[in-house]
Amino acid sequence: MERYVIRGGTRLQGMVDVCGAKNAVLPVLAATLLCPETCVIHNVPLLQDVFLMVDILEHLGAQVKWEKNTLIIKAETINPTQVPEEIMKKMRASNLVMGSLLSRFRYARIPFPGGCAIGSRPMDYHIKGIRQLGAAIDESNGYIEASAEKLRGNEIYFDFPSVGATENVMMAAVLASGETVIRNAAREPEIVDLANFLIKMGAKITGVGCSTIYVTGVKRLHGVEHPVIPDRIVAGTYMLAAAITGGDLILRNAMAEHLEPLIAKLRASGISVRKNGQGIQIRGTPNMKAVDIKTMPYPGFPTDIQPQMMALLTLTQGTSIILENIFENRFKHTDELRRMGAQITVEGRMAVIKGVKSLYGAEVEATDLRAGAALVLAGLAAEGTTVIHHIEHIDRGYHALEEKYRAIGANIIRERSKDSTLEPPSLYPSPEDKNEGIYCKT
C-alpha cells in the first residue's frame, strides 16, 4: 500500500487548472448507455471511480476509447444483465446505470452498490421513483432487478432531494411515454450538467436547477459531444489549501457560481477571494476568524467540502460549530485531526472546533475520500512531518494530487508504506495506458 509524506509549513502559490468533475462525469457516462450511437466526452478526470465506471460500461458491451482526457463511447450492443458485482460494490455511483438500462432495454439487474462508509445512502428513493414510472422491482440476494413492459411518465416526489435518485429517474424518464414531473429534485450543478448532456442527445427536459424538473419522453436519443463541468469540490479543496497555508492561488476554469457557499464562509473568515477573468484568486491571512457551518443540499454548503473546511477551522481564532445534515458518519476525520493537535468535540451530528495556534505532524489514516483530503490540508499547514495512510481513498477523487500540489509549492511525496511488502493488485491500467487511444475489451 502507498502513503503520503508531507512536510508542512510551505506556502502554496501559483496557478492551477481545475479538472472535470467526478460527480458530473459518472452520471454522464451512465447516460451514454441510452443510445447506440457514439458519444464523445471531454474534460474527463483520470480517477479510479471513472476507471471503474468505464469497466462497467465495457462489461455491459460498450466500446470505449481513451484519447488523453477524452472518452469516446459507443454503446451499440449492450447486455443489460452483465453488470459485474465485484466492481459495482466498489463505487456508489455505479447504481446510475440502472435508470439508463431500464429506459433503453426495459430491464436492469444490478448488485447493491458500495462506496465510502460515510453514512446511510439507501436506494429507497431510486427504487420508489423508478417504480412510479411503472417498473417492477425485485430486491433479493444482493441484487436489484427492475423490469417494465412500458415506462410511463408520472409525478414523483422525493422526501429528500437525493442527487443520485434525481439522476436515475431523469435517465429512466427520457424514453418513457408521457411527462414525468420530479418534485423536490436535487439542484446540484452535476444534475444540470447531466440534463444538458441529455438535452443534447435529444431529450426534452425543463426546470433543471430548480426543485421541480419536467421530463417529456421521446422515442430515441442520439450521440453527442460534451465537455464535463469543472469539479467544484476539487476547486474548493485548492481554495482551502491556499487559505490554510497563507498562500496565493489562482484557479483557472473554476466556476465561482458553483462555489458561493464556500466563498461566503471564506470571506467571513477573513480570506480574500476574488473572481477574475482567469477564474478565482484566493489569498490567505494569518488571522483567520472562526465561522459556523451547516451542510445542506445545494445551494447550501456542500457536505463534500465539510471535512476540508474543518481542517481550516482548527487554525482559526475562536470557536466554530459544524452541523452535518447530510451524512451521519462524516466526522471520522476528527479523530485523525485530534492526533495532530486539533481541539474538536463531536456530539452526534455537531462538531465544536476550538482554534489552536498550530497543528503538528503525525501518522494518520484516510478513512474516506474527503476525510483524506482534509488530512492533506492539515498536513500542509502542520509543523513537522505528517504521514497519511490508505491514500487509495484520496485517489478516488483527486488524480495525482501529490504532483499537482508539488507544482504550487507543497512538500509532499507518495511512497510505499514501510510495512508493505507487495504492491496492491490493480484492476486498472495506468492513466498512460488509458491514453493510448485503443479500444479496450471489445
C-alpha atoms as one frame of an Amber mdcrd trajectory, in Angstrom:
protein
   0.000   0.000   0.000   1.042   3.606  -0.526   1.052   6.657   1.700   1.635
  10.400   1.576   4.516  12.007   3.442   4.010  15.750   3.896   6.422  18.234
   5.406   4.293  21.173   6.423   4.905  24.875   6.620   5.258  25.786   2.947
   3.075  28.456   1.364   1.134  27.424  -1.722   1.173  29.870  -4.602   0.811
  29.937  -8.350  -1.863  28.898 -10.819  -3.726  25.608 -11.171  -6.249  24.172
 -13.608  -9.380  22.579 -12.189 -10.133  19.158 -13.688 -13.509  17.823 -14.788
 -15.984  16.926 -12.064 -16.027  13.322 -10.866 -19.635  13.619  -9.715 -20.656
  15.031 -13.099 -18.822  12.631 -15.399 -20.092   9.447 -13.703 -23.805  10.015
 -14.481 -22.884  11.295 -17.955 -21.008   8.045 -18.602 -24.018   6.068 -17.400
 -26.222   8.106 -19.757 -24.169   7.047 -22.798 -25.977   3.690 -22.468 -29.199
   5.399 -23.564 -28.358   5.341 -27.268 -26.438   3.096 -29.700 -24.566   5.985
 -31.312 -21.118   7.346 -30.404 -20.790   9.866 -27.578 -17.631  11.913 -27.031
 -16.978  13.173 -23.500 -14.278  15.804 -22.927 -12.552  17.001 -19.737 -12.742
  13.559 -18.144 -10.726  13.308 -14.894  -8.350  10.320 -14.684  -9.711   8.876
 -11.451 -10.229   5.374 -10.121 -14.003   5.914  -9.937 -14.014   6.879 -13.615
 -11.967   3.773 -14.487 -14.487   1.691 -12.528 -17.410   3.164 -14.461 -15.582
   2.559 -17.745 -15.054  -1.069 -16.690 -18.792  -1.375 -16.034 -19.611   0.038
 -19.476 -17.172  -2.382 -21.106 -18.579  -5.370 -19.216 -22.013  -4.355 -20.496
 -20.651  -4.450 -24.049 -19.817  -0.815 -24.822 -16.733   0.104 -26.837 -14.628
   2.681 -25.018 -11.621   4.555 -26.363  -9.414   6.974 -24.434  -7.712   9.942
 -26.071  -5.964  11.793 -23.227  -8.821  13.337 -21.211 -11.491  12.444 -23.761
 -13.638   9.310 -23.793 -15.236   8.007 -26.988 -18.059   5.588 -26.163 -20.263
   3.532 -28.453 -22.919   1.541 -26.607 -24.374  -0.189 -29.660 -24.500  -3.798
 -28.432 -25.340  -3.932 -24.737 -26.291  -6.836 -22.470 -28.159  -5.254 -19.510
 -27.588  -8.327 -17.316 -23.781  -8.239 -17.405 -23.134  -5.840 -14.525 -20.088
  -7.091 -12.580 -20.755  -7.379  -8.848 -17.085  -7.096  -7.828 -16.805  -3.674
  -9.496 -20.262  -2.367  -8.541 -19.549  -2.884  -4.845 -16.527  -0.574  -5.018
 -18.389   2.546  -6.089 -21.688   4.098  -5.056 -22.300   5.875  -8.377 -22.346
   2.540 -10.211 -26.069   2.394  -9.400 -26.651   5.096 -12.038 -26.630   2.525
 -14.842 -29.983   1.234 -13.562 -32.004   4.175 -14.897 -30.347   4.230 -18.306
 -30.523   0.435 -18.814 -34.172   0.306 -17.764 -35.002   3.257 -20.001 -33.453
   1.745 -23.132 -33.923  -2.012 -22.589 -36.805  -2.085 -20.096 -34.663  -4.308
 -17.891 -31.783  -3.868 -15.460 -30.241  -6.103 -12.833 -27.569  -4.546 -10.661
 -25.864  -5.534  -7.400 -26.345  -3.214  -4.463 -23.550  -0.645  -4.862 -20.741
   0.160  -2.431 -18.552   3.229  -1.824 -17.207   5.240   1.104 -18.670   4.411
   4.526 -19.737   7.966   5.352 -23.301   7.184   6.307 -26.560   5.634   5.210
 -27.238   6.089   1.496 -30.073   3.657   0.755 -31.521   3.033  -2.689 -35.052
   3.755  -1.419 -35.563   6.987  -3.377 -34.170   5.452  -6.573 -36.460   2.436
  -6.271 -39.512   4.497  -5.340 -39.071   6.811  -8.318 -38.487   4.041 -10.833
 -41.460   2.067  -9.505 -43.655   5.113 -10.066 -42.633   5.043 -13.732 -44.193
   1.584 -13.992 -41.240  -0.706 -13.344 -41.477  -3.855 -11.264 -38.658  -4.043
  -8.714 -37.339  -7.165  -7.010 -34.745  -6.855  -4.236 -33.196 -10.196  -3.349
 -29.845 -11.956  -2.969 -27.948  -8.671  -3.003 -29.385  -7.533  -6.350 -31.946
  -5.030  -7.564 -33.861  -6.269 -10.602 -36.050  -3.796 -12.484 -38.272  -4.607
 -15.452 -41.123  -2.973 -17.331 -43.087  -3.688 -20.491 -43.505   0.060 -20.831
 -42.378   3.041 -18.771 -44.950   5.803 -18.290 -44.442   9.323 -17.056 -45.700
  10.132 -13.574 -45.458  12.686 -10.764 -42.647  11.758  -8.380 -41.934  13.445
  -5.063 -38.726  12.901  -3.088 -38.832  13.352   0.688 -35.178  14.414   0.385
 -33.527  15.938  -2.719 -31.327  12.930  -3.486 -28.752  13.609  -6.209 -28.410
  10.000  -7.347 -32.155   9.347  -7.334 -32.832  12.528  -9.327 -30.238  11.431
 -11.906 -31.534   7.858 -12.119 -35.158   8.912 -12.517 -34.246  11.527 -15.150
 -32.438   8.879 -17.185 -35.289   6.403 -16.753 -37.868   9.014 -17.809 -36.252
  10.365 -21.001 -37.511   7.418 -23.093 -40.750   6.845 -21.149 -44.133   7.738
 -22.635 -45.720  10.971 -21.435 -44.454  13.545 -18.961 -42.591  12.896 -15.722
 -42.560  15.556 -13.010 -39.832  15.240 -10.349 -40.641  17.343  -7.292 -38.119
  18.222  -4.578 -35.445  17.300  -7.109 -31.755  17.829  -6.371 -30.363  21.091
  -7.795 -26.619  20.422  -7.856 -24.525  21.644 -10.827 -23.851  17.987 -11.641
 -27.614  17.468 -12.148 -27.661  20.423 -14.539 -24.670  19.042 -16.436 -26.345
  15.647 -16.863 -29.545  17.319 -18.048 -27.606  19.406 -20.568 -25.988  16.218
 -21.871 -29.378  14.505 -22.189 -30.883  17.544 -23.919 -28.032  17.492 -26.455
 -28.933  13.828 -27.067 -32.494  14.858 -27.902 -34.220  14.596 -24.511 -36.930
  17.091 -23.546 -36.166  18.387 -20.045 -37.071  21.693 -18.400 -36.800  23.132
 -14.888 -33.301  21.813 -14.246 -31.564  23.735 -11.471 -34.937  24.259  -9.783
 -36.715  21.977  -7.335 -39.190  20.730  -9.962 -37.963  19.042 -13.146 -40.171
  18.178 -16.132 -39.197  15.346 -18.493 -41.223  14.615 -21.618 -40.339  11.230
 -23.055 -39.000  10.899 -26.599 -38.730   7.851 -28.853 -34.962   7.821 -29.307
 -31.755   9.647 -28.442 -28.615  10.217 -30.495 -24.886  10.511 -29.928 -23.353
  13.857 -28.938 -20.146  15.608 -27.892 -19.993  17.108 -24.401 -17.412  18.739
 -22.073 -17.792  17.921 -18.369 -18.055  20.875 -15.965 -15.100  21.697 -13.643
 -15.020  19.894 -10.300 -16.288  22.271  -7.603 -15.038  20.022  -4.790 -11.511
  19.826  -6.220 -11.644  23.607  -6.694 -12.862  24.076  -3.121 -10.046  21.881
  -1.817  -7.496  24.057  -3.647  -9.121  27.173  -2.183  -8.888  25.804   1.346
  -5.295  24.668   0.736  -4.376  28.233  -0.177  -6.195  29.570   2.887  -4.722
  27.117   5.404  -1.146  27.730   4.200  -1.475  31.514   3.912  -0.952  31.096
   0.178  -1.936  32.876  -3.007  -3.538  30.748  -5.732  -5.376  31.396  -8.971
  -7.795  28.637 -10.006  -8.314  28.549 -13.749 -11.588  27.099 -15.053 -13.209
  27.206 -11.604 -16.866  28.279 -11.701 -17.467  30.726  -8.864 -21.250  30.355
  -9.134 -20.879  26.701  -8.068 -18.820  27.694  -5.010 -20.780  30.576  -3.493
 -21.430  28.913  -0.085 -17.702  28.216   0.396 -16.667  31.637  -0.894 -19.043
  33.309   1.570 -17.602  31.375   4.518 -14.000  32.027   3.470 -14.661  35.751
   3.225 -16.360  35.705   6.616 -13.195  34.098   7.983 -11.072  36.917   6.554
  -9.758  35.139   3.461  -9.540  37.186   0.270 -11.484  35.598  -2.601 -11.699
  37.437  -5.902 -13.196  36.494  -9.248 -11.203  37.483 -12.302 -11.036  36.669
 -15.989  -8.930  33.568 -15.342 -11.096  32.095 -12.590 -10.837  32.592  -8.837
  -7.954  34.028  -6.785  -7.531  33.126  -3.079  -5.152  34.834  -0.678  -4.679
  33.572   2.858  -4.378  35.624   6.027  -2.576  34.865   9.305  -5.576  35.928
  11.401  -8.451  33.745  10.258 -11.710  34.042  12.175 -13.959  31.210  13.326
 -17.176  30.624  11.365 -20.107  28.257  11.727 -21.032  25.745   9.002 -24.235
  23.834   8.320 -24.152  21.334   5.450 -27.240  21.303   3.256 -28.285  20.120
  -0.195 -27.243  22.501  -2.974 -27.245  25.506  -2.972 -26.308  25.080   0.684
 -22.823  24.353   1.996 -21.683  21.034   0.429 -21.058  18.037   2.646 -18.181
  17.027   0.346 -16.195  20.101   1.417 -17.050  19.909   5.133 -14.015  17.805
   6.206 -11.600  20.120   4.360 -13.301  23.162   5.904 -12.923  21.603   9.337
  -9.178  21.314   8.768  -9.072  25.070   8.155 -11.225  25.868  11.172  -8.800
  24.071  13.506  -6.435  27.027  12.978  -8.880  29.937  13.211  -9.274  32.362
  16.113 -12.231  31.388  18.270 -14.712  28.526  18.269 -16.545  27.175  15.217
 -19.540  24.847  15.038 -20.240  22.439  12.169 -23.653  20.792  11.764 -23.541
  17.831   9.372 -27.049  17.384   8.000 -26.346  15.003   5.113 -24.276  12.008
   6.302 -24.286  10.794   9.888 -20.792   9.276   9.754 -18.953  12.186   8.178
 -16.905  13.106  11.257 -14.445  10.198  11.120 -11.635  12.608  10.257 -11.992
  14.346  13.623 -10.065  11.610  15.462  -7.211  11.948  12.986  -7.164  15.751
  13.239  -7.021  15.446  17.012  -3.863  13.360  16.614  -2.382  16.450  15.001
  -3.295  18.734  17.908  -6.763  19.910  16.880  -9.326  20.575  19.608 -12.595
  19.097  18.377 -15.595  17.784  20.283 -18.279  15.780  18.495 -21.833  15.255
  19.706 -23.971  13.407  17.205 -24.090  15.493  14.033 -22.453  18.531  15.635
 -18.723  19.231  15.882 -17.310  22.054  18.004 -13.853  23.211  16.886 -11.759
  25.419  19.137  -8.991  27.005  17.110  -5.368  26.276  18.056  -2.159  28.131
  17.157  -0.520  25.179  15.429  -1.081  21.652  14.194   1.689  19.068  14.467
   2.723  16.300  12.117   1.509  12.797  12.986   0.726   9.398  11.484  -2.924
   9.444  10.407  -5.302   7.405   8.278  -7.627   8.474   5.474 -10.964   6.847
   6.316 -12.732   8.068   3.180 -12.177  10.319   0.165 -12.916  13.768   1.614
 -11.512  12.893   5.032  -8.247  12.087   3.268  -8.293  15.477   1.535  -8.807
  17.164   4.913  -5.742  15.400   6.311  -3.668  16.536   3.338  -4.633  20.147
   4.073  -3.872  19.736   7.764  -0.506  18.198   6.890   0.353  21.120   4.605
  -0.185  23.550   7.486   1.247  21.418  10.324   4.660  21.749  11.897   6.864
  18.752  11.122   6.030  15.675   9.070   2.621  14.099   8.518   2.208  10.573
   7.154  -1.194   9.695   5.665  -2.038   6.016   5.194  -4.762   4.463   2.980
  -4.457   7.126   0.310  -6.309   4.867  -2.126  -9.404   6.671  -0.819  -7.935
  10.011  -1.914  -7.160   8.628  -5.367 -10.884   8.138  -5.929 -11.418  11.887
  -6.210  -8.026  13.528  -6.799  -5.797  12.419  -9.663  -2.044  12.641  -8.916
  -2.729  15.010  -6.027   0.883  14.994  -4.913   2.145  16.119  -8.333  -0.364
  18.944  -8.653   0.267  20.227  -5.136   4.055  19.998  -5.522   3.715  22.232
  -8.586   2.323  25.006  -6.364   4.844  24.631  -3.545   3.730  21.705  -1.370
   6.358  19.395   0.099   4.518  16.111  -0.459   5.598  12.745  -1.800   3.886
   9.415  -2.423   5.757   6.359  -1.233   5.175   2.711  -0.454   4.258   2.073
   3.160   7.175   0.619   5.091   5.054  -2.294   6.304   4.029  -3.149   2.735
   5.992  -5.912   1.029   3.782  -6.343  -2.032   2.250  -3.900  -4.440  -1.566
  -3.867  -4.144  -3.260  -5.601  -7.068  -4.532  -3.192  -9.702  -7.663  -3.760
 -11.765  -6.974  -0.766 -13.975  -4.372   0.312 -16.485  -2.300   3.345 -15.605
  -3.520   6.708 -16.947  -0.725   6.462 -19.522  -2.109   3.131 -20.747  -5.586
   4.623 -20.860  -4.342   7.356 -23.187  -3.101   5.045 -25.927  -6.262   5.659
 -27.964  -7.224   1.995 -28.366 -10.457   0.194 -27.680 -10.482  -1.975 -24.581
 -12.269  -5.305 -24.071 -14.051  -5.380 -27.392
